[in-house]
XYZ file of C-alpha atoms in Angstrom:
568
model
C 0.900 40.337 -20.687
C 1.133 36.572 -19.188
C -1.271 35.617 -21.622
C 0.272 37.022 -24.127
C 3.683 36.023 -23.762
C 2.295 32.474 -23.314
C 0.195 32.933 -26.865
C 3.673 33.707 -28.886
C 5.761 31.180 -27.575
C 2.851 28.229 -28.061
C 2.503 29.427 -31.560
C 5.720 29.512 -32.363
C 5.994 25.914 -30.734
C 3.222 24.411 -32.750
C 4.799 25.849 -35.680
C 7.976 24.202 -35.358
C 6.365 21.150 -34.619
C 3.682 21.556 -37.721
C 6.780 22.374 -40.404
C 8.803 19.498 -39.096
C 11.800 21.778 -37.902
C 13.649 20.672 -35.116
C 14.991 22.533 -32.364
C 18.608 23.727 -32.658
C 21.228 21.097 -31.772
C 23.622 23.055 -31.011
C 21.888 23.529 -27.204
C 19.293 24.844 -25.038
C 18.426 28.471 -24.881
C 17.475 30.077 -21.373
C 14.276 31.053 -20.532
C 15.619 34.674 -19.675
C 14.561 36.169 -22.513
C 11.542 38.764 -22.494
C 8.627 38.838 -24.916
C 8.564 42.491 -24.985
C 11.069 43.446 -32.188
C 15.405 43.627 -56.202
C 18.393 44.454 -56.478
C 17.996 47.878 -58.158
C 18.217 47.454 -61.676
C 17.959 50.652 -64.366
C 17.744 50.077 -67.798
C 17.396 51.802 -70.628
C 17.416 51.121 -74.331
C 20.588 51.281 -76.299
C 19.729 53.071 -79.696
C 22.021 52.756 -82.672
C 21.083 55.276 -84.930
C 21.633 54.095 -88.458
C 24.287 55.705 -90.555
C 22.406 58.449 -93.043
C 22.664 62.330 -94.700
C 22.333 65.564 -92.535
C 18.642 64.972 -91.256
C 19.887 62.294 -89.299
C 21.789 63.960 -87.839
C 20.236 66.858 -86.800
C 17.796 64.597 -85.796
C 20.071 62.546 -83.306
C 21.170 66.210 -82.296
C 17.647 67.671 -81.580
C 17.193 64.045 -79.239
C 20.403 64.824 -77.240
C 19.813 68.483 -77.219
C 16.241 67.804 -75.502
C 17.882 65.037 -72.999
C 20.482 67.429 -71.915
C 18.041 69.912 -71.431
C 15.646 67.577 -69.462
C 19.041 65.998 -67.295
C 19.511 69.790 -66.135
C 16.341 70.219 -65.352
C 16.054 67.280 -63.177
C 19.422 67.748 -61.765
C 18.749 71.287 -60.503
C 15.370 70.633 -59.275
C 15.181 71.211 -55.263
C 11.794 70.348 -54.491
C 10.634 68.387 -52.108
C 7.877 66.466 -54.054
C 10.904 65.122 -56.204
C 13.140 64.258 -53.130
C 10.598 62.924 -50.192
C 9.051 59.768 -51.817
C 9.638 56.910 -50.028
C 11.380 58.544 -47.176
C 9.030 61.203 -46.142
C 5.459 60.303 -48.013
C 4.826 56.854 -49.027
C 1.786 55.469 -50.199
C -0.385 52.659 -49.281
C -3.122 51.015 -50.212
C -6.874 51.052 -48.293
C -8.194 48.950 -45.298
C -9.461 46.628 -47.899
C -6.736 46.002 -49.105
C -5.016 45.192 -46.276
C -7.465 42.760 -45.455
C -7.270 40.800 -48.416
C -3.277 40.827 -47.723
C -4.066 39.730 -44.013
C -6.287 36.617 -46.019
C -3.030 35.693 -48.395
C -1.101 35.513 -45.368
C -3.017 33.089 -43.852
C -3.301 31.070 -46.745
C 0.519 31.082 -47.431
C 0.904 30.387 -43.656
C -1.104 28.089 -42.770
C -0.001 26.182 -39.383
C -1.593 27.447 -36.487
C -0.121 30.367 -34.447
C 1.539 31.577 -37.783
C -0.088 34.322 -38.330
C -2.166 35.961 -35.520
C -4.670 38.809 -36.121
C -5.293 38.508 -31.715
C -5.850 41.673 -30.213
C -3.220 40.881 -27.335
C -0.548 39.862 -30.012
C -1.510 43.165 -32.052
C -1.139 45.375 -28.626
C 1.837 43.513 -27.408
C 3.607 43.816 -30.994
C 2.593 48.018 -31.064
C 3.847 48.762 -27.143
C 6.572 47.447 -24.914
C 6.670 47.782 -21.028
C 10.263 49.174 -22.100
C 9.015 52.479 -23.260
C 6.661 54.607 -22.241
C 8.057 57.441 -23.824
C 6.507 57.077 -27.027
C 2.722 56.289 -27.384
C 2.391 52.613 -29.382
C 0.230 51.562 -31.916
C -1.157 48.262 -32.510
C -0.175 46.447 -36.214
C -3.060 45.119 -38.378
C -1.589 41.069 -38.168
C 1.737 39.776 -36.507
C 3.125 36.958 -38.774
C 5.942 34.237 -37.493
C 8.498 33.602 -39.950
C 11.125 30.565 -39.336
C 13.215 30.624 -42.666
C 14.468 33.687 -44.992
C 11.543 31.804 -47.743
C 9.127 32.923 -44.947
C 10.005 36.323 -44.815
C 10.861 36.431 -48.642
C 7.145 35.464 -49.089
C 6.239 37.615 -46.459
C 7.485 40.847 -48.396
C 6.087 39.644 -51.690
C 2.451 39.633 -50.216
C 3.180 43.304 -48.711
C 4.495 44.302 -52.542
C 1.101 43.583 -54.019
C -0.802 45.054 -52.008
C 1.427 48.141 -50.731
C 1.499 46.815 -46.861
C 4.452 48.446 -44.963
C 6.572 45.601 -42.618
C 7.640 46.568 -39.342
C 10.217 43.817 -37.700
C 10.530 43.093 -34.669
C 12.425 40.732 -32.663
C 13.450 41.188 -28.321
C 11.743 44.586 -28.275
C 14.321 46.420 -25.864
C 14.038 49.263 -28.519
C 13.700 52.227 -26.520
C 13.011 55.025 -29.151
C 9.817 53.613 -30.549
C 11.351 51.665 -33.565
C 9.106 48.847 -33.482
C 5.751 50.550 -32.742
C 2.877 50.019 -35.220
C 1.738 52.575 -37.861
C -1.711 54.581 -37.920
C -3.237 53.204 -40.545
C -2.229 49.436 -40.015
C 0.770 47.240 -41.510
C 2.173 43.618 -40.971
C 4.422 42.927 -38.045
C 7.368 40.828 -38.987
C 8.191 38.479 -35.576
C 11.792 37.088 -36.214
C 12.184 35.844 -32.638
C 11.494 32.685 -33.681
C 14.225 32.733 -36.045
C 16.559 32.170 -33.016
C 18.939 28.823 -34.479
C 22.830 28.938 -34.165
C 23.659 27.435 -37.478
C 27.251 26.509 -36.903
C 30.118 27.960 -34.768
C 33.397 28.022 -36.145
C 35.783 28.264 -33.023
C 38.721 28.092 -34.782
C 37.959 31.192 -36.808
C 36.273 33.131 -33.800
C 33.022 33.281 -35.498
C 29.463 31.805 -35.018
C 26.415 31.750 -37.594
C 22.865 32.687 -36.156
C 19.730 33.715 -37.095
C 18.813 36.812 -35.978
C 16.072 35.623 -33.333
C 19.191 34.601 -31.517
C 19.922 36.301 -27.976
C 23.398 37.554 -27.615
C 23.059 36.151 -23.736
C 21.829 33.137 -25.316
C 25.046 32.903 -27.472
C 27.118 33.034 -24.758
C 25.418 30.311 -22.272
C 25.938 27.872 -25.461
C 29.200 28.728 -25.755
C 30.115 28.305 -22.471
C 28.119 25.143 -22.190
C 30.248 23.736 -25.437
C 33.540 24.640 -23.175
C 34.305 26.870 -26.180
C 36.150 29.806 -25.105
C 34.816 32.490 -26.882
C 31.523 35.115 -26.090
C 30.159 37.753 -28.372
C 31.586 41.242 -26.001
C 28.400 43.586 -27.305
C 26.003 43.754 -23.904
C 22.935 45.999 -24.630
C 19.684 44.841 -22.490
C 19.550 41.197 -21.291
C 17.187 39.494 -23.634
C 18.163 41.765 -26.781
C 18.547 39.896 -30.112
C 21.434 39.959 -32.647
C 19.179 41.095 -35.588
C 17.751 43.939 -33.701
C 21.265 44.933 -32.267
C 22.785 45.358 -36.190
C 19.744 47.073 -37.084
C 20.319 49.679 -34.132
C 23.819 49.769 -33.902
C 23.880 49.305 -30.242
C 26.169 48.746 -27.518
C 26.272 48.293 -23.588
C 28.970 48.202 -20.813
C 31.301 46.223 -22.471
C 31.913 49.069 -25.190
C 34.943 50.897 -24.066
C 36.555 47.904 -24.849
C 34.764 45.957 -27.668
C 33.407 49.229 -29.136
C 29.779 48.835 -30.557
C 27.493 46.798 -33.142
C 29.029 48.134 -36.132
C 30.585 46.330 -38.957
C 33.855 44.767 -37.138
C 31.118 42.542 -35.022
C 29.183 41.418 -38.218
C 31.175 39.968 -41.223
C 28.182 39.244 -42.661
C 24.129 39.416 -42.979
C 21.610 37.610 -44.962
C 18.892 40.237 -45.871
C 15.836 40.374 -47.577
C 15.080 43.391 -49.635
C 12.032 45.464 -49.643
C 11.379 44.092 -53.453
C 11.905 40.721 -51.849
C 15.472 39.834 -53.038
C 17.562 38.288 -51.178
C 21.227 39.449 -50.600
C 24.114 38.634 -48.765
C 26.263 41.128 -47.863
C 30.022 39.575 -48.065
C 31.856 36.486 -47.013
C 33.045 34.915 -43.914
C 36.399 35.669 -44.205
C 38.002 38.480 -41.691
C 38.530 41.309 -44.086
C 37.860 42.239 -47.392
C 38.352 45.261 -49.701
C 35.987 43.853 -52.548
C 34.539 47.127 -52.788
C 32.645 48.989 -50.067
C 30.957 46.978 -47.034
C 27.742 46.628 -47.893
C 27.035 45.015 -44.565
C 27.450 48.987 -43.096
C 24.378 49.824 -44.924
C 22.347 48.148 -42.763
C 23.753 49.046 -39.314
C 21.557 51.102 -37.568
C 18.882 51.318 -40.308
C 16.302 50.146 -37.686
C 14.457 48.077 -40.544
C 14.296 50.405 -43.429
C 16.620 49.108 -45.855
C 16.019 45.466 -45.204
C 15.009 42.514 -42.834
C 18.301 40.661 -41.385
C 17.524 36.659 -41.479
C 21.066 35.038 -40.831
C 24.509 36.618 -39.704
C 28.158 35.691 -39.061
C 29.215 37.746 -36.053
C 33.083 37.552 -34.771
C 33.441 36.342 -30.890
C 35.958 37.252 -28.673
C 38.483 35.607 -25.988
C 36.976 35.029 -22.704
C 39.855 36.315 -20.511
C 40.070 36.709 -16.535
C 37.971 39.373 -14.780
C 38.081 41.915 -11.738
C 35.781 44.406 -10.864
C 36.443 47.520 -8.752
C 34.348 50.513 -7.393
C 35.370 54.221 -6.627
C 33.829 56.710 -4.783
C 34.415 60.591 -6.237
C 33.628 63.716 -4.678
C 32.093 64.806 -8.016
C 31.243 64.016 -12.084
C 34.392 66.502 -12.595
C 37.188 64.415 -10.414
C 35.598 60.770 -12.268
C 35.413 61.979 -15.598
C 38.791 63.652 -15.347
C 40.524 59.814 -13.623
C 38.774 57.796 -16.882
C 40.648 60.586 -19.021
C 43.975 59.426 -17.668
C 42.749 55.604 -17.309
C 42.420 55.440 -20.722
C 45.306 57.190 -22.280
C 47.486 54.563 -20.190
C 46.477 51.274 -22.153
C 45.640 48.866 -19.474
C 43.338 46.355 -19.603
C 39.758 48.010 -19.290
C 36.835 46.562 -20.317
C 34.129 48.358 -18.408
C 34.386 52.040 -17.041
C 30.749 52.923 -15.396
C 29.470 56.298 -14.190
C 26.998 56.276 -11.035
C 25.832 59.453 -10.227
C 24.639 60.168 -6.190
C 20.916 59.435 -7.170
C 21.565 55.997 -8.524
C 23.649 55.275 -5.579
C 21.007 56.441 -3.407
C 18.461 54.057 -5.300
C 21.105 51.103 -5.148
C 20.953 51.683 -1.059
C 17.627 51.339 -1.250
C 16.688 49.229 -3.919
C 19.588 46.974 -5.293
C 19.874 43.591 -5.353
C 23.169 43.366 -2.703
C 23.481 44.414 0.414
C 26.072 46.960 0.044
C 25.996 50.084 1.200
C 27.729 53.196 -0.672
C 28.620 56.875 -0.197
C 25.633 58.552 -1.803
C 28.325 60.694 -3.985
C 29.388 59.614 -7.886
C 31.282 56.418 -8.217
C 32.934 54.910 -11.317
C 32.458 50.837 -11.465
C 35.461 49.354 -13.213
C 35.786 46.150 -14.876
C 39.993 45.006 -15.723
C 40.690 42.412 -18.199
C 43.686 41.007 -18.905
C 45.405 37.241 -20.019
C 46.411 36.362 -16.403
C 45.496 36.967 -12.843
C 49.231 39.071 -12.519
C 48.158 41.138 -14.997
C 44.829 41.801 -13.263
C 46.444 43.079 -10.073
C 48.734 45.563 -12.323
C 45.875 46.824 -13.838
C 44.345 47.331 -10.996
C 47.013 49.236 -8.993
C 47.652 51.436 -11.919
C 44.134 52.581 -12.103
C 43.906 52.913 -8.361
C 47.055 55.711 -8.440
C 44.992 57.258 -10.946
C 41.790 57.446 -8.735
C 43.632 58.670 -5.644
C 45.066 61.501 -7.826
C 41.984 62.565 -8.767
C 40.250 62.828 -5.343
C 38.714 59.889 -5.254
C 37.970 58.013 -2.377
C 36.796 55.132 -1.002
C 38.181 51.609 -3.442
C 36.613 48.195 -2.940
C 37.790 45.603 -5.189
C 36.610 42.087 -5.565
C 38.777 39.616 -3.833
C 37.116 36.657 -5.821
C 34.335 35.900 -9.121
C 31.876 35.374 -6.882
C 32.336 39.446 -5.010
C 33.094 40.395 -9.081
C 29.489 39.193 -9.989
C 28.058 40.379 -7.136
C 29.399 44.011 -7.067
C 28.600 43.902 -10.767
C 25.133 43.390 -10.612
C 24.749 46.751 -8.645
C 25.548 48.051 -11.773
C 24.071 46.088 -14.283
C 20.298 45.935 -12.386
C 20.511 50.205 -12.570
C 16.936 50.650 -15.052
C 15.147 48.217 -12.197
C 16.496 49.792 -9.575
C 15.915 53.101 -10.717
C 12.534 52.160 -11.744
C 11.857 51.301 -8.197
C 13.020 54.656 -6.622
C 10.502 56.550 -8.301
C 8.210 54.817 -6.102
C 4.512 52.833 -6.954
C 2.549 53.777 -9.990
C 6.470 55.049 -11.487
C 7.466 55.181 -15.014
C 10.763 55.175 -16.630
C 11.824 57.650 -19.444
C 15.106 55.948 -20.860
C 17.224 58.234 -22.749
C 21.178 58.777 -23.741
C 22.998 60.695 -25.610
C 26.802 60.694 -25.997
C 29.674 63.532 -26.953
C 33.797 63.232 -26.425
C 34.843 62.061 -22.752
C 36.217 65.389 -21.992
C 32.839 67.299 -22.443
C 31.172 64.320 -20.413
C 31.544 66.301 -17.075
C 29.709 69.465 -18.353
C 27.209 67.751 -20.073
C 26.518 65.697 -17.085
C 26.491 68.262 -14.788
C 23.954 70.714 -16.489
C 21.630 67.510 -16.851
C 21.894 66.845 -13.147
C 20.966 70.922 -12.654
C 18.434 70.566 -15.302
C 16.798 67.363 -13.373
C 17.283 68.575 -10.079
C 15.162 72.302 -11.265
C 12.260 70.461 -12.736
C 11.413 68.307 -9.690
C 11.737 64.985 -11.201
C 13.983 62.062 -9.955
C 16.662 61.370 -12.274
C 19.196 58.495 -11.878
C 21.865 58.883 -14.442
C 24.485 55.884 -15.181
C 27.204 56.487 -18.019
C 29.101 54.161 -19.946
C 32.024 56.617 -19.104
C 34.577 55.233 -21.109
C 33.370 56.224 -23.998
C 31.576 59.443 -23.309
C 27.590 57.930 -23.676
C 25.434 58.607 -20.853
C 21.656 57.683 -20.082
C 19.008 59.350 -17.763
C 16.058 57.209 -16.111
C 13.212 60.203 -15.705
C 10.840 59.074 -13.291
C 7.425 59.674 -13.724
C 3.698 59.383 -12.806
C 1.502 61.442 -14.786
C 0.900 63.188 -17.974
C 1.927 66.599 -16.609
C 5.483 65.330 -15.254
C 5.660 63.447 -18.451
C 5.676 66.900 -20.338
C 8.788 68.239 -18.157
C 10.170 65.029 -18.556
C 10.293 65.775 -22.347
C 11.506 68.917 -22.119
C 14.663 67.890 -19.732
C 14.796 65.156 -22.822
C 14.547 67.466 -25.275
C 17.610 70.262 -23.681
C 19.808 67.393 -22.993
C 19.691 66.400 -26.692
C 20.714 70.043 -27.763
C 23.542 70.416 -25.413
C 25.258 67.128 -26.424
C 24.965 68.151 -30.462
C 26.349 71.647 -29.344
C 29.379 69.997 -27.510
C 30.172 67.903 -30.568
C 28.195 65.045 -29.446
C 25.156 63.159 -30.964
C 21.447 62.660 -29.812
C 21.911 58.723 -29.280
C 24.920 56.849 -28.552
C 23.233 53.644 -28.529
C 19.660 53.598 -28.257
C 19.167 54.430 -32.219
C 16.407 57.035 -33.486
C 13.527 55.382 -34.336
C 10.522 58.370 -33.841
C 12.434 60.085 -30.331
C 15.443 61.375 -31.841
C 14.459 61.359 -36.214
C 13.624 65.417 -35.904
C 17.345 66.084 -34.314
C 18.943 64.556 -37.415
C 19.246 67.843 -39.670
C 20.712 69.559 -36.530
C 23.451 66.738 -36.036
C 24.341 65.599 -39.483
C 22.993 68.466 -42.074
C 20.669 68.341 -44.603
C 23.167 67.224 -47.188
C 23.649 63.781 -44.824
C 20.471 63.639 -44.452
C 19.376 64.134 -47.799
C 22.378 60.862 -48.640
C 20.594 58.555 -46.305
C 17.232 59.084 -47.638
C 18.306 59.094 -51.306
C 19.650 55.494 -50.134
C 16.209 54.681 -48.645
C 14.300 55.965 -52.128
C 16.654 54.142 -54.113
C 16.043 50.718 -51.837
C 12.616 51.041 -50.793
C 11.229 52.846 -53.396
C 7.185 52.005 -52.342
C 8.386 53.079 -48.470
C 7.115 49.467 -47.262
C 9.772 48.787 -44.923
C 9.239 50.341 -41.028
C 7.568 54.152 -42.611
C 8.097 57.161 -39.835
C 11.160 55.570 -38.556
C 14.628 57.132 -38.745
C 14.316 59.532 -41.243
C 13.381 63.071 -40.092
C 10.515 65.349 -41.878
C 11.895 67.416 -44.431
C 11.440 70.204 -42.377
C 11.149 69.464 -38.871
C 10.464 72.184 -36.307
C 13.057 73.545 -34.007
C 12.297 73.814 -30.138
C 12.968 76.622 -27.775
């Protein structure tokens, strides 16, 4: 993957250097991150029928009669063949065709490394290291946009010759959004689009591209001496563009909440006709009708490929961080209840079952040493270092009264970052407990925080009866946990589904959903009749006919079959 990873970036560099675009100005980005993602118009004819005698008339009249017979018609029909379209059975065009596409991309693109048809690129593009839970498949070419013209052109070529687009950006997708289709298609690379186009500290608000790292973001900022950060924290090297089109979140959501539409005043997108739109204005709020910038959230690249944004920042306040020890899931979950109803300053509250800790013994990057029993990590915010303490010795009253045990708190930022990191390194570390020749099987769901301690519990029972190693870490605070199923062959792969596949049901049955954060992509699509109903359902893919009519944009994504098969 070396090789790889050292192809992309040298294209993209000769690129730059070949179109005469110059490297942001607005400061360095760190080498952190990992090379792992028409406007509808309907017309019809206005007839004036001419002023005349009865057989006019009953001419006009025999016209309407036969369009409102047609209209009910229409309107009552059920079938699938008139609802699935674009959503459930596009069509494309033949290998041929696709080459010749593959040949007008290079001769719209030009400039070396552009457009890459390399079997490493192709292979890296259709699998990620990330997720082994769903088979890849390798694209037909990988082009490298730098400009919303690029992609614009990009989407024209796949028009004519009926070429889905899959984009792609940090690949830290974990449900297989980003994988190539059977049958071929163009790969859309936007990681090169990675500029900040102006930051606006006064207004809390920065304009990127969507290539743009959110950890990136935040070392500029902090270089600048601005103080501001953007709060969502999914993976390390995940990209803005790829967390609106998942809706994602990380630690930092109990506070901050998610990537949804109070994060993003705004987004640049081009259109599956090849239109390009932008979704609002900068300004904080509007009620200008509804907010078209929703639409896109978490539609994993169906609707619409994001080229620039405007995302609100946040206050960079003074940190703490604290760890608990619990007897049991019960005892935690029941303290975060309480923590939360009393309105102090959280920003993190993390669950750490025994098995993580056990793996952090082993395997984590500080030399601490914990009870091998659940723990709850806690980060406090607050506007002053008084305030901190406060927070602090609230929450601790809170823990003793619920059993726990054991409280270490950071006496300085250097301890904060350190104890942290136990915490934030949990897919490596849990990776590494399943021992050599290990994979990972990343999955979360999420329900209310007071059905978090069953639902934990009969996945722990669940994990512990199949014979797999399980770690499981929950962002607590807001009910959304993830297990790490560990893995080294087909045949534990197959349980590992199946423990997948139960804790799905159980957090819909509890009120809960089948991702909290991790999107659907092609795990989680066949859940969405059982979550939402077929009348939401049937909404979102109405939207998708009515947007992507041909079914270009990321096919066998999202949407569910029409009639998906239930499990045992």
């Amino acid at each position: 993957m070396a090789g790889t990873s050292w192809t992309k970036w040298r294209a993209l560099a000769v690129r730059r250097n070949a179109s005469g675009i110059a490297r942001d100005a607005n400061g360095p980005r760190s080498s952190h991150k990992m090379f792992m993602g028409r406007r509808l118009q309907s017309t019809a004819a206005e007839v004036t029928p001419k002023a005349g005698g009865w057989g006019t008339y009953s001419l006009v009249g025999g016209c309407l009669l036969s369009g409102l017979v047609g209209y009910q018609l229409a309107s009552n029909t059920k079938s699938e063949d008139v609802k699935r379209n674009a959503a459930d059975s596009p069509k494309f065009r033949s290998p041929e065709d696709f080459r010749k596409a593959i040949d007008e991309l290079k001769a719209t693109f030009p400039s070396e490394g552009a457009v890459s048809t390399n079997p490493d690129d192709l292979q890296a593009h259709g699998f990620s290291a990330a997720n082994t839970y769903h088979k890849g498949v390798p694209h037909s070419v990988v082009v490298y946009p730098l400009s919303t013209e690029d992609v614009v052109k990009i989407v024209k070529i796949a028009n004519k010759f009926l070429m889905p687009i899959v984009a792609y950006s940090g690949a830290t997708s974990l449900e297989g959004q980003f994988i190539g289709r059977q049958g071929g298609g163009i790969c859309v690379d936007v990681s090169g689009m990675d500029k900040i186009i102006a930051i606006h500290e006064s207004d809390s608000d920065i304009v990127c591209q969507p290539g743009a790292g959110w950890m990136d973001i935040n070392e500029t900022l902090k270089e600048k001496g601005i103080p501001l950060f953007f709060p969502i924290d999914p993976a390390p090297s995940a990209t803005v563009g790829e967390m609106l089109s998942t809706g994602c979140s990380g630690t930092n959501a109990v506070r901050y909440g998610t990537a949804k539409g109070e994060w993003f005043l705004n987004a640049t997108i081009v259109l599956p006709s090849g239109e390009v739109i932008k979704t609002r204005q900068r300004s904080r709020k509007s009620s200008a009708g509804f907010d078209v910038t929703k639409l896109f959230i978490g539609a994993e690249g169906t609707l619409g490929i994001v080229t620039e944004l405007t995302i609100r920042l946040a206050p960079v306040l003074p940190t703490t961080v604290a760890i608990a020890q619990f007897p049991d899931v019960r005892k935690a979950t029941e303290a975060v209840e309480e923590i939360l109803n009393k309105g102090v300053g959280i920003q993190c509250i993390e669950l750490c079952d025994a098995a993580f800790m056990d793996a952090t013994n082993l395997y984590g990057p500080s030399a601490r040493k914990y009870a091998v029993t659940d723990h709850l990590f806690f980060k406090f915010q607050g506007p002053t270092q008084t305030s901190l303490k406060e927070t602090a010795r609230i929450v601790q009253e809170v823990v003793k009264k619920h059993g726990g045990g054991k409280w270490m708190q950071a006496k300085d930022e250097e301890e904060a970052a350190d104890m942290w990191n136990d915490r934030k390194n949990a897919h490596y570390t849990g990776i590494m407990y399943g021992g050599q020749g290990c994979k990972g099987i990343a999955t979360d769901v999420c329900v209310p925080v007071s059905k978090l301690p069953d639902l934990v519990y009969e996945t722990q029972k669940d994990i512990e009866n199949s014979g797999l190693k399980g770690p499981i870490v929950g962002h607590a605070g807001d009910g959304n946990f993830h297990s790490l199923l560990l893995v080294k062959n087909e045949e534990e792969m197959a349980v590992a589904r199946d423990v997948v596949h139960r804790m799905v049901e159980r957090a819909i049955a509890l009120d809960g959903t089948c991702t909290g954060e991790h999107g659907v992509g092609i795990g989680k699509r066949d859940y969405l009749y059982e979550e939402l109903g077929e009348g939401t359902v049937g909404l979102m893919k109405t939207i998708k006919n009515a947007i992507d009519p041909k079914g270009l944009f990321n096919p066998g994504k999202l949407y569910p079959d029409p009639k998906p098969s239930k499990r045992d």
